[in-house]
């Protein structure tokens, strides 16, 4: 939240932007610019501020309030579903950092998520006859679930930085297959193919997150407790990512994405930037993987497959490339759409809920819609749901005049 | 020794030539449009399915069924290009590649729905006969795979090298604008590339589907192995695709035969990931594959 205060010296004005050549000091560099002209930015810091208009701040706070109220209203399975949205958003933000911001297409997200999940299981899980586990606190295993994949990302990065474009996409695809094989073989860690293992124990600072708690006369279900924990982690990681993209490193990411040769000429170290993008993205993936298992319950090595990677590509493509809020929208869409489709299945005649009868089963329809939407969004609105939102916003900005 | 040749080399070349067939399809689309077609695996199982319908349910003679299936898939490829890929002309290659991922998902569901849960067969064109060449047992399936793949790839190569349309396609893959200026209908060339690629995928699907026990929708994952093949060979080289396909096929077959015996610590079914391991090793030394064109960096 560093950039929300007035800071005209937070970097020189970016050329080409709407406030491009204007000097920060002329209008005082206040956030929001002149009174009644909320879109007039007078400094780079103001342009890049998270809450650049008072309305945005008000709506964000309102949204947070609603999100915090939801578990008291919703059923337990819907609470779990929303928790999954937060977790997918964390993973989606991670993928967006590397693919959206830094332009390095990665199909290997599922591999790093699996690494995170199994790291968490080693540090936080209970040891049994067949699998290892240290049974440590969540305060230890959660950071480790990010650090270990990040370290592996750091190891792979030198190779990944040499390879460009679609070559990199297929290289990371290879990581998923090799990872799946390793996960299957490392039986003492993963439980092996078809068996799987229980996830880490969600005990945070000695507080068991699977218990119910009485808060202000309310009984909080364990789904709700976990919901709040995931929401807190998600908010911290989202804000961290947003700030990262506004920093010098974030601009280096964008420079490498837009034209790597030009970026190198300007003094951006390609090797260093790509390595950092890979490492940070893997960190986010690891955290998301560790938390995701807690919602699902038990996973086998084959869960971390190519299709999970494609799910996350869909999150950023449908949500919006190179936007943090887009990743969140995309996560909500990808997680909630299947549920919506299965709710609709009772209403629409040609969808059957049982496999074999009817034209398409619910699952097939979900998958197909998923693929079709990737195509439709890329063809019609490459900026995704975030782009749709921008269109709506701009319409009302100019209303009632169209020009 | 005979095991080395029959289970290692011949079977490997059999698998490898189908990889090569798929890889050539990838390369043709990549050269024409600059896009990696992630939908190829789905086209492949659709091809295997259509062949099996023509050959078993409809009951036309096997060679005709194969040709008919290739024609059907060529139309599917043409339609896919027109509907999903044409609007992406001029956009980032990454975005267009992701469109093909979406197409893959849709076609995969369609294929899954059509094939159903049970295993289908393509008919029994070669059977499981083994013949003896100089005292070494060779499965006829493997010979059929090698011969048919190489004939098909040769035909495509000849088409590109000798025919007017092939010349136009090569011009398009070199420089789209210049080709356009010379009167080549570039859009039609894109469609042609997709049609050829899909037809080759159908042929490969038929070949892989003739394995003992038939095929199911999971077969699509086999086609993904053509991706490491094109990376090893280099994205834009047909020659590279053929060599790398054969090489990776043999490496995979040798691993399947000898790894459980000599290196059991690598785990069961290690041969499945061998293509990816080879790909990573090759990329360490040559980031553009063995035969790929190095991108020129200019400031």
XYZ file of C-alpha atoms in Angstrom:
702
model
C 0.000 0.000 0.000
C 3.011 2.187 -0.314
C 1.928 4.086 -3.382
C -1.440 5.243 -2.129
C -0.061 8.288 -0.359
C 1.173 11.349 -2.166
C 4.539 10.671 -3.688
C 5.258 12.703 -6.782
C 8.882 11.647 -6.670
C 7.977 7.971 -6.835
C 9.521 7.680 -10.236
C 9.429 9.938 -13.214
C 6.255 10.324 -15.237
C 5.959 7.556 -17.770
C 6.134 8.757 -21.335
C 3.104 8.143 -23.475
C 0.598 7.888 -20.644
C -2.327 10.286 -20.327
C -0.355 12.361 -17.852
C 2.845 11.713 -19.762
C 4.820 14.889 -19.947
C 3.198 16.750 -17.087
C 5.490 17.531 -14.229
C 4.367 16.320 -10.847
C 5.016 19.542 -9.016
C 2.967 21.819 -11.264
C -0.362 20.729 -9.841
C 1.071 19.711 -6.530
C 1.089 16.002 -7.439
C -1.928 15.327 -5.280
C -3.554 11.983 -5.635
C -6.695 12.394 -7.656
C -5.503 15.666 -9.158
C -7.865 18.620 -9.181
C -11.121 18.547 -7.322
C -13.893 17.163 -9.480
C -11.469 15.745 -12.026
C -10.739 12.324 -10.678
C -9.058 11.016 -13.801
C -6.476 13.776 -14.016
C -3.240 12.268 -12.797
C -0.429 14.597 -12.043
C 2.272 12.135 -11.131
C 3.341 8.617 -11.974
C 2.685 7.627 -8.377
C -0.885 8.842 -8.637
C -1.382 7.130 -11.972
C -0.211 3.839 -10.554
C -1.951 4.121 -7.180
C -4.065 1.140 -6.177
C -6.992 3.309 -5.125
C -6.670 6.141 -7.584
C -10.222 7.383 -7.120
C -12.251 7.808 -3.935
C -15.046 5.774 -5.486
C -12.711 2.845 -6.044
C -11.636 2.912 -2.423
C -15.228 3.027 -1.205
C -16.317 0.160 -3.419
C -13.300 -1.948 -2.478
C -14.047 -1.511 1.214
C -17.717 -2.337 0.592
C -16.712 -5.468 -1.318
C -14.390 -6.576 1.484
C -17.193 -6.058 3.985
C -19.560 -8.183 1.895
C -16.935 -10.914 1.488
C -16.438 -10.971 5.259
C -20.192 -11.282 5.831
C -20.790 -14.072 3.328
C -19.900 -17.143 5.444
C -22.558 -16.128 7.962
C -25.186 -16.248 5.219
C -24.073 -18.974 2.839
C -24.285 -22.718 3.222
C -21.135 -24.620 4.098
C -20.491 -26.027 0.642
C -20.823 -22.590 -0.951
C -18.393 -21.244 1.641
C -15.928 -23.940 0.601
C -16.484 -23.053 -3.043
C -15.661 -19.400 -2.359
C -12.571 -20.488 -0.433
C -11.527 -22.302 -3.602
C -11.997 -19.044 -5.491
C -9.471 -17.325 -3.203
C -7.019 -20.191 -3.646
C -7.418 -20.186 -7.422
C -6.962 -16.429 -7.353
C -3.615 -16.846 -5.556
C -2.488 -19.390 -8.164
C -3.894 -17.270 -10.979
C -2.028 -14.203 -9.774
C 1.144 -16.286 -9.729
C 0.633 -17.395 -13.320
C -0.319 -13.886 -14.375
C 2.927 -12.530 -12.921
C 4.993 -14.766 -15.162
C 2.765 -15.128 -18.218
C 0.757 -11.909 -18.185
C 3.305 -9.451 -16.856
C 6.632 -11.030 -17.829
C 5.398 -12.698 -21.021
C 6.872 -16.126 -20.284
C 4.195 -18.648 -21.217
C 4.147 -21.398 -18.609
C 2.189 -24.628 -18.814
C 4.024 -25.915 -15.739
C 1.906 -24.276 -13.067
C 0.379 -27.590 -11.931
C 3.847 -29.008 -11.256
C 4.762 -26.168 -8.908
C 1.376 -26.412 -7.197
C 1.996 -30.099 -6.599
C 5.436 -29.330 -5.191
C 3.857 -26.848 -2.788
C 1.202 -29.310 -1.728
C 3.689 -32.081 -1.010
C 6.123 -29.747 0.752
C 3.273 -28.719 3.005
C 2.363 -32.362 3.540
C 5.927 -33.243 4.550
C 6.241 -30.392 7.028
C 2.675 -30.242 8.290
C 1.264 -33.734 7.750
C 1.082 -36.572 10.221
C 3.517 -39.414 9.657
C 1.941 -42.795 8.974
C 3.351 -46.218 8.143
C 3.581 -45.332 4.483
C 4.207 -41.571 4.290
C 6.537 -39.168 6.071
C 5.350 -36.098 7.944
C 6.728 -33.786 10.614
C 3.431 -32.444 11.924
C 4.650 -28.864 12.272
C 2.536 -25.733 12.623
C 0.916 -23.999 9.630
C 3.055 -20.951 10.414
C 5.993 -23.083 9.305
C 4.579 -25.287 6.562
C 2.739 -22.576 4.689
C 5.834 -20.419 4.028
C 7.786 -23.584 3.228
C 5.115 -24.569 0.701
C 5.998 -21.387 -1.142
C 9.744 -21.396 -0.599
C 10.482 -24.908 -1.842
C 8.694 -24.504 -5.223
C 10.340 -21.099 -5.522
C 13.729 -22.730 -4.997
C 12.940 -25.338 -7.646
C 11.767 -22.537 -9.932
C 15.113 -20.847 -9.319
C 16.883 -24.055 -10.360
C 14.856 -24.436 -13.559
C 15.012 -20.751 -14.434
C 18.473 -20.648 -16.026
C 17.266 -23.138 -18.616
C 13.877 -21.448 -18.988
C 15.508 -18.069 -19.500
C 17.448 -19.392 -22.482
C 14.327 -20.629 -24.221
C 11.782 -18.289 -25.741
C 8.124 -18.146 -26.607
C 6.435 -21.377 -27.576
C 9.618 -23.359 -26.917
C 9.233 -22.353 -23.277
C 5.553 -23.354 -23.235
C 6.473 -26.883 -24.290
C 9.466 -27.013 -21.957
C 7.185 -26.265 -19.008
C 4.717 -28.829 -20.337
C 7.571 -31.320 -19.980
C 7.935 -30.287 -16.327
C 4.327 -31.325 -15.698
C 4.832 -34.810 -17.135
C 8.200 -35.373 -15.455
C 6.767 -34.007 -12.211
C 3.794 -36.351 -12.397
C 6.184 -39.269 -12.821
C 8.315 -38.193 -9.867
C 5.244 -37.674 -7.691
C 4.041 -41.185 -8.567
C 7.371 -42.735 -7.697
C 8.078 -40.817 -4.479
C 5.632 -42.975 -2.548
C 6.910 -42.079 0.896
C 6.023 -38.446 0.207
C 2.961 -38.565 -2.020
C 1.411 -41.925 -1.168
C 1.887 -43.081 -4.755
C -0.470 -43.370 -7.711
C -4.076 -44.118 -6.932
C -3.522 -43.941 -3.174
C -2.536 -40.392 -2.402
C -2.078 -38.943 1.037
C -3.798 -36.667 3.481
C -2.771 -32.999 3.348
C -0.946 -30.977 5.977
C -2.740 -30.296 9.239
C -4.263 -26.812 9.293
C -3.134 -25.834 12.775
C -2.148 -22.171 12.891
C -0.228 -21.036 15.991
C -1.708 -23.975 17.859
C -5.227 -23.060 16.750
C -6.945 -25.930 14.976
C -8.672 -24.569 11.877
C -10.852 -27.635 11.581
C -12.697 -26.912 14.803
C -15.756 -24.732 15.280
C -15.442 -21.491 17.138
C -17.872 -19.256 18.952
C -17.444 -15.663 17.868
C -19.759 -12.955 19.253
C -22.474 -15.486 19.868
C -22.175 -16.993 16.389
C -21.007 -20.488 15.735
C -18.394 -20.426 12.997
C -18.269 -23.659 11.026
C -14.839 -25.028 10.174
C -15.442 -24.118 6.527
C -15.976 -20.520 7.613
C -12.829 -20.479 9.748
C -10.769 -21.722 6.828
C -12.534 -19.253 4.552
C -11.325 -16.323 6.639
C -7.781 -17.664 6.827
C -7.624 -18.143 3.052
C -9.158 -14.736 2.463
C -6.498 -13.114 4.655
C -3.680 -14.954 2.856
C -5.213 -14.087 -0.501
C -5.519 -10.369 0.346
C -1.915 -10.175 1.521
C -0.612 -11.968 -1.579
C -2.789 -10.000 -3.981
C -1.644 -6.665 -2.552
C 1.959 -7.851 -2.593
C 1.602 -8.803 -6.261
C -0.099 -5.527 -7.157
C 2.708 -3.608 -5.499
C 5.293 -5.761 -7.222
C 3.821 -4.871 -10.604
C 4.013 -1.170 -9.769
C 7.642 -1.424 -8.748
C 10.804 -1.191 -10.797
C 10.787 -4.973 -11.113
C 7.213 -4.905 -12.423
C 8.211 -2.456 -15.147
C 11.180 -4.695 -15.983
C 8.718 -7.599 -16.377
C 6.608 -5.578 -18.788
C 9.665 -4.453 -20.736
C 10.839 -8.041 -21.183
C 7.350 -9.082 -22.251
C 6.910 -6.317 -24.790
C 10.294 -6.624 -26.486
C 13.088 -8.487 -24.801
C 15.832 -7.209 -27.056
C 14.788 -3.610 -26.439
C 14.608 -4.285 -22.703
C 18.123 -5.706 -22.725
C 19.379 -2.653 -24.593
C 17.841 -0.426 -21.923
C 19.813 -2.234 -19.256
C 17.239 -4.716 -17.988
C 18.994 -7.979 -17.220
C 16.947 -10.610 -19.062
C 18.409 -13.491 -17.104
C 17.708 -11.864 -13.753
C 14.213 -10.667 -14.657
C 13.082 -13.987 -16.088
C 14.570 -15.870 -13.133
C 12.756 -13.645 -10.659
C 9.487 -13.986 -12.568
C 9.822 -17.755 -12.525
C 10.710 -17.850 -8.829
C 7.944 -15.540 -7.646
C 5.348 -17.274 -9.784
C 6.400 -20.654 -8.360
C 6.064 -19.275 -4.840
C 2.455 -18.284 -5.498
C 1.757 -21.637 -7.156
C 3.168 -23.518 -4.158
C 1.011 -21.640 -1.662
C -2.066 -22.181 -3.834
C -1.306 -25.902 -4.160
C -0.855 -26.372 -0.414
C -4.141 -24.622 0.364
C -6.056 -26.317 -2.461
C -5.398 -29.773 -1.016
C -6.910 -28.644 2.279
C -10.194 -27.936 0.476
C -10.163 -31.076 -1.671
C -9.048 -33.301 1.194
C -6.931 -35.975 -0.413
C -5.037 -35.909 -3.679
C -3.184 -38.393 -5.825
C -0.129 -37.524 -7.956
C -2.274 -37.431 -11.103
C -4.191 -34.402 -9.787
C -1.245 -32.188 -10.726
C -1.673 -32.725 -14.451
C -1.802 -30.742 -17.643
C -5.505 -30.018 -17.233
C -4.887 -28.187 -13.958
C -2.322 -26.038 -15.762
C -4.891 -25.330 -18.464
C -7.417 -24.360 -15.771
C -5.029 -21.692 -14.591
C -4.355 -20.496 -18.116
C -8.117 -20.137 -18.411
C -8.149 -18.126 -15.180
C -5.814 -15.522 -16.609
C -7.120 -15.613 -20.184
C -10.781 -15.307 -19.221
C -10.072 -12.972 -16.315
C -7.652 -10.670 -18.037
C -4.002 -10.877 -18.969
C -1.655 -8.736 -16.876
C -4.166 -7.505 -14.334
C -4.406 -8.622 -10.725
C -8.128 -7.926 -10.487
C -8.538 -9.866 -13.709
C -6.895 -12.902 -12.106
C -9.408 -12.675 -9.267
C -12.367 -12.339 -11.650
C -11.045 -15.238 -13.705
C -10.626 -17.426 -10.615
C -14.196 -16.692 -9.578
C -15.396 -17.517 -13.074
C -13.480 -20.771 -13.461
C -14.434 -22.055 -10.010
C -18.061 -20.924 -9.992
C -19.019 -21.688 -13.629
C -19.198 -25.485 -13.224
C -21.446 -25.028 -10.207
C -23.648 -22.644 -12.158
C -23.884 -25.095 -15.046
C -24.900 -27.936 -12.775
C -27.531 -25.720 -11.149
C -28.860 -24.888 -14.603
C -28.867 -28.532 -15.633
C -32.208 -29.101 -13.935
C -33.773 -26.302 -15.955
C -32.311 -26.811 -19.423
C -33.723 -29.938 -21.095
C -30.885 -31.334 -23.210
C -28.371 -31.525 -20.383
C -28.552 -34.692 -18.369
C -27.310 -35.046 -14.827
C -26.563 -38.737 -15.241
C -23.879 -39.844 -17.691
C -25.015 -41.741 -20.766
C -28.448 -40.213 -21.191
C -29.206 -36.900 -22.818
C -27.056 -35.115 -25.341
C -24.288 -33.966 -23.024
C -23.565 -34.660 -19.399
C -23.057 -31.768 -17.017
C -19.367 -32.465 -16.775
C -18.956 -32.573 -20.550
C -20.887 -29.351 -20.939
C -18.756 -27.665 -18.296
C -15.551 -28.727 -19.973
C -16.789 -27.751 -23.400
C -18.009 -24.333 -22.286
C -14.640 -23.857 -20.685
C -12.773 -24.471 -23.928
C -15.260 -22.478 -25.977
C -14.994 -19.519 -23.626
C -11.201 -19.477 -23.915
C -11.619 -19.223 -27.688
C -14.436 -16.665 -27.512
C -12.598 -14.408 -25.090
C -9.325 -14.505 -26.986
C -11.060 -13.761 -30.261
C -13.580 -11.162 -29.111
C -12.200 -9.610 -25.916
C -8.498 -10.327 -25.411
C -8.525 -8.329 -22.203
C -10.968 -10.804 -20.667
C -13.566 -10.085 -18.013
C -11.457 -7.173 -16.837
C -11.735 -5.705 -20.333
C -15.522 -6.095 -20.237
C -15.546 -4.238 -16.937
C -13.426 -1.457 -18.454
C -15.947 -1.146 -21.303
C -18.849 -0.881 -18.869
C -16.961 1.662 -16.788
C -16.042 3.798 -19.772
C -19.638 3.724 -20.978
C -20.856 5.211 -17.726
C -17.994 7.684 -17.580
C -19.131 9.239 -20.813
C -22.859 8.816 -20.189
C -25.124 10.389 -21.419
C -22.842 11.430 -24.267
C -21.385 8.718 -26.426
C -18.362 10.791 -27.430
C 20.523 -59.183 -30.075
C 17.274 -60.152 -31.715
C 15.457 -58.550 -28.777
C 17.428 -55.375 -29.303
C 16.399 -55.189 -32.923
C 12.771 -56.299 -32.722
C 11.721 -54.699 -29.416
C 14.132 -51.775 -29.499
C 14.815 -50.665 -33.039
C 11.850 -51.872 -35.075
C 9.189 -51.137 -32.494
C 10.904 -47.839 -31.720
C 10.957 -46.855 -35.361
C 7.286 -47.832 -35.539
C 6.317 -45.545 -32.653
C 8.773 -42.907 -33.835
C 7.372 -42.753 -37.336
C 3.885 -42.010 -35.983
C 5.388 -39.273 -33.801
C 7.104 -37.964 -36.911
C 3.781 -37.984 -38.772
C 2.170 -35.892 -36.028
C 5.215 -33.656 -35.731
C 5.188 -32.881 -39.453
C 1.588 -31.713 -38.982
C 2.692 -29.387 -36.191
C 5.562 -28.046 -38.272
C 3.385 -27.355 -41.331
C 0.976 -25.268 -39.265
C 3.798 -23.566 -37.401
C 5.568 -22.590 -40.605
C 2.453 -21.315 -42.296
C 0.907 -19.436 -39.373
C 3.487 -19.213 -36.575
C 1.155 -21.069 -34.221
C 1.647 -24.318 -32.323
C -1.511 -26.331 -32.767
C -2.304 -27.764 -29.354
C -5.543 -29.154 -30.834
C -3.629 -31.785 -32.834
C -4.104 -34.555 -30.196
C -7.872 -34.088 -30.335
C -7.813 -34.170 -34.140
C -5.860 -37.400 -33.865
C -8.395 -39.269 -31.739
C -11.244 -37.896 -33.832
C -9.410 -39.340 -36.828
C -9.003 -42.713 -35.143
C -12.700 -42.656 -34.243
C -13.899 -41.745 -37.735
C -11.688 -44.458 -39.243
C -13.131 -47.020 -36.874
C -16.686 -45.966 -37.725
C -16.031 -46.219 -41.465
C -14.130 -49.489 -41.201
C -16.248 -51.377 -38.690
C -19.764 -49.868 -38.484
C -20.133 -48.733 -42.102
C -17.990 -51.549 -43.354
C -16.139 -50.043 -46.312
C -12.763 -51.579 -47.209
C -10.006 -50.510 -44.842
C -7.832 -48.396 -47.163
C -10.879 -46.497 -48.392
C -12.042 -45.985 -44.815
C -8.663 -44.455 -43.950
C -8.772 -42.086 -46.910
C -12.358 -41.106 -46.142
C -11.448 -40.415 -42.512
C -8.511 -38.273 -43.609
C -10.851 -36.288 -45.842
C -13.356 -35.787 -43.025
C -10.633 -34.609 -40.671
C -9.215 -32.281 -43.315
C -12.640 -30.634 -43.377
C -12.651 -30.405 -39.567
C -9.211 -28.782 -39.713
C -10.379 -26.363 -42.368
C -13.435 -25.401 -40.321
C -11.382 -24.961 -37.151
C -8.992 -22.637 -38.886
C -11.800 -20.598 -40.407
C -13.828 -20.243 -37.205
C -11.258 -19.980 -34.440
C -7.874 -19.132 -35.926
C -8.579 -16.721 -38.780
C -9.649 -13.903 -36.422
C -6.309 -14.284 -34.629
C -4.240 -13.319 -37.668
C -1.888 -10.537 -36.683
C -2.327 -11.137 -32.961
C 0.387 -12.536 -30.686
C 1.425 -16.137 -31.479
C 0.946 -16.972 -27.823
C -2.691 -15.857 -27.915
C -3.342 -17.875 -31.067
C -1.694 -20.934 -29.500
C -3.991 -20.542 -26.520
C -6.978 -20.471 -28.871
C -5.895 -23.905 -30.062
C -5.842 -25.037 -26.423
C -9.489 -24.005 -26.218
C -10.211 -25.838 -29.467
C -8.448 -28.891 -28.037
C -10.722 -28.921 -25.004
C -13.886 -28.640 -27.128
C -12.841 -31.294 -29.666
C -11.607 -33.567 -26.873
C -15.032 -33.506 -25.229
C -16.678 -34.183 -28.587
C -14.356 -37.144 -29.179
C -14.924 -38.421 -25.664
C -18.674 -38.195 -26.137
C -18.492 -40.035 -29.458
C -16.114 -42.766 -28.359
C -17.796 -43.261 -25.023
C -16.322 -45.191 -22.179
C -15.645 -48.398 -24.080
C -12.577 -49.225 -26.096
C -13.016 -49.122 -29.868
C -11.037 -50.892 -32.547
C -9.996 -49.658 -35.943
C -10.625 -53.053 -37.431
C -7.873 -55.572 -37.870
C -5.945 -54.625 -40.988
C -2.618 -56.185 -40.053
C -3.434 -58.389 -37.154
C -0.827 -59.368 -34.669
C 1.149 -61.427 -37.128
C 4.862 -61.544 -36.743
C 7.064 -62.248 -39.670
C 10.612 -63.400 -39.666
C 13.300 -61.378 -41.398
C 16.756 -62.965 -41.291
C 15.674 -64.916 -38.251
C 14.459 -61.886 -36.331
C 10.794 -61.656 -35.361
C 9.232 -58.413 -36.553
C 5.661 -57.339 -35.858
C 3.756 -56.447 -39.031
C 2.107 -53.525 -37.226
C 5.475 -51.862 -36.787
C 6.401 -52.334 -40.433
C 3.035 -50.916 -41.498
C 3.544 -47.893 -39.232
C 6.982 -47.175 -40.671
C 6.018 -47.659 -44.321
C 2.729 -45.724 -44.202
C 4.214 -42.813 -42.215
C 7.216 -42.453 -44.455
C 5.120 -42.631 -47.624
C 2.746 -39.986 -46.268
C 5.557 -37.677 -45.149
C 7.301 -38.194 -48.480
C 4.110 -37.284 -50.328
C 3.724 -34.099 -48.287
C 7.375 -33.234 -48.893
C 6.949 -33.793 -52.614
C 3.789 -31.690 -52.630
C 5.584 -28.808 -50.923
C 8.637 -29.066 -53.153
C 7.085 -29.670 -56.547
C 3.501 -28.436 -56.845
C 2.327 -24.865 -57.441
C 0.231 -24.930 -54.285
C 3.228 -26.208 -52.344
C 5.288 -23.344 -53.692
C 2.597 -20.902 -52.576
C 2.605 -22.496 -49.120
C 6.358 -22.187 -48.850
C 6.148 -18.568 -49.925
C 3.530 -17.929 -47.249
C 5.677 -19.494 -44.564
C 8.657 -17.370 -45.598
C 6.942 -14.009 -45.655
C 3.191 -13.533 -45.584
C 3.158 -9.986 -46.900
C 5.447 -10.683 -49.799
C 3.419 -13.783 -50.670
C 0.270 -11.668 -50.584
C 1.877 -9.142 -52.894
C 2.723 -11.951 -55.346
C -0.923 -12.942 -55.550
C -0.957 -15.828 -53.087
C -4.192 -16.171 -51.189
C -2.596 -16.347 -47.755
C -5.821 -17.136 -45.921
C -6.386 -20.137 -48.179
C -2.845 -21.322 -47.471
C -3.564 -21.182 -43.722
C -6.635 -23.326 -44.296
C -4.646 -25.735 -46.456
C -1.994 -26.068 -43.757
C -4.660 -26.953 -41.203
C -6.318 -29.402 -43.577
C -3.055 -31.246 -44.324
C -2.096 -31.272 -40.672
C -5.477 -32.651 -39.579
C -5.389 -35.330 -42.288
C -1.919 -36.408 -41.132
C -3.223 -36.471 -37.555
C -6.057 -38.757 -38.651
C -3.578 -41.091 -40.315
C -1.422 -41.134 -37.186
C -4.501 -41.772 -35.062
C -5.388 -44.744 -37.236
C -1.854 -46.133 -36.912
C -1.734 -45.747 -33.135
C -5.289 -47.073 -32.869
C -4.323 -50.364 -34.526
C -2.443 -51.391 -31.394
C -3.605 -54.597 -29.746
C -6.668 -53.937 -27.634
C -7.945 -50.947 -29.581
C -8.000 -47.346 -28.398
C -9.874 -44.977 -26.124
C -9.950 -41.226 -25.599
C -6.843 -41.270 -23.396
C -4.936 -41.895 -26.623
C -4.847 -38.113 -27.020
C -2.064 -37.939 -24.452
C 0.144 -40.017 -26.762
C -0.094 -37.287 -29.364
C 1.285 -34.780 -26.876
C 4.608 -36.594 -27.241
C 4.879 -35.077 -30.692
C 5.487 -31.772 -28.874
C 8.888 -32.750 -27.437
C 9.606 -34.217 -30.876
C 9.142 -30.901 -32.654
C 11.145 -29.112 -29.960
C 14.048 -31.537 -30.350
C 13.864 -31.278 -34.132
C 13.256 -27.535 -34.152
C 9.830 -25.963 -34.549
C 10.176 -25.055 -38.201
C 12.003 -28.029 -39.697
C 10.206 -30.942 -41.360
C 13.491 -32.818 -41.642
C 14.073 -32.222 -37.938
C 10.600 -33.528 -37.122
C 11.280 -36.805 -38.941
C 14.741 -37.397 -37.452
C 13.679 -36.373 -33.943
C 10.515 -38.484 -34.174
C 12.444 -41.610 -35.102
C 15.153 -40.902 -32.529
C 12.690 -40.337 -29.692
C 10.627 -43.367 -30.682
C 13.685 -45.619 -30.551
C 14.840 -44.075 -27.268
C 11.414 -44.698 -25.796
C 11.257 -48.314 -26.976
C 14.770 -49.038 -25.724
C 13.863 -47.561 -22.345
C 10.725 -49.664 -22.162
C 12.726 -52.793 -22.941
C 15.805 -52.273 -20.828
C 15.091 -49.733 -18.084
C 13.141 -52.104 -15.740
C 16.103 -54.429 -15.919
C 19.050 -52.063 -15.659
C 17.706 -48.949 -13.951
C 14.649 -49.949 -11.910
C 15.201 -47.004 -9.566
C 13.810 -44.700 -12.273
C 10.376 -46.140 -11.540
C 7.613 -47.884 -13.418
C 6.611 -46.572 -16.868
C 9.635 -44.318 -17.091
C 9.507 -44.647 -20.893
C 6.440 -42.375 -20.899
C 8.525 -39.390 -19.760
C 11.654 -40.186 -21.795
C 10.669 -37.828 -24.673
C 10.368 -34.946 -22.215
C 13.703 -35.752 -20.561
C 15.409 -35.846 -23.973
C 13.740 -32.558 -24.874
C 15.076 -30.820 -21.768
C 18.579 -32.186 -22.325
C 18.535 -30.985 -25.947
C 17.259 -27.547 -24.947
C 20.124 -27.123 -22.497
C 22.518 -27.232 -25.437
C 20.416 -25.947 -28.312
C 17.532 -23.615 -27.402
C 16.153 -23.829 -30.959
C 16.322 -27.602 -31.306
C 18.649 -29.597 -33.503
C 17.439 -28.332 -36.882
C 15.479 -25.223 -35.906
C 16.211 -21.780 -37.274
C 17.793 -19.457 -34.785
C 15.811 -16.259 -34.412
C 17.778 -13.251 -35.516
C 17.941 -10.541 -32.856
C 18.219 -7.067 -34.316
C 18.158 -3.742 -32.605
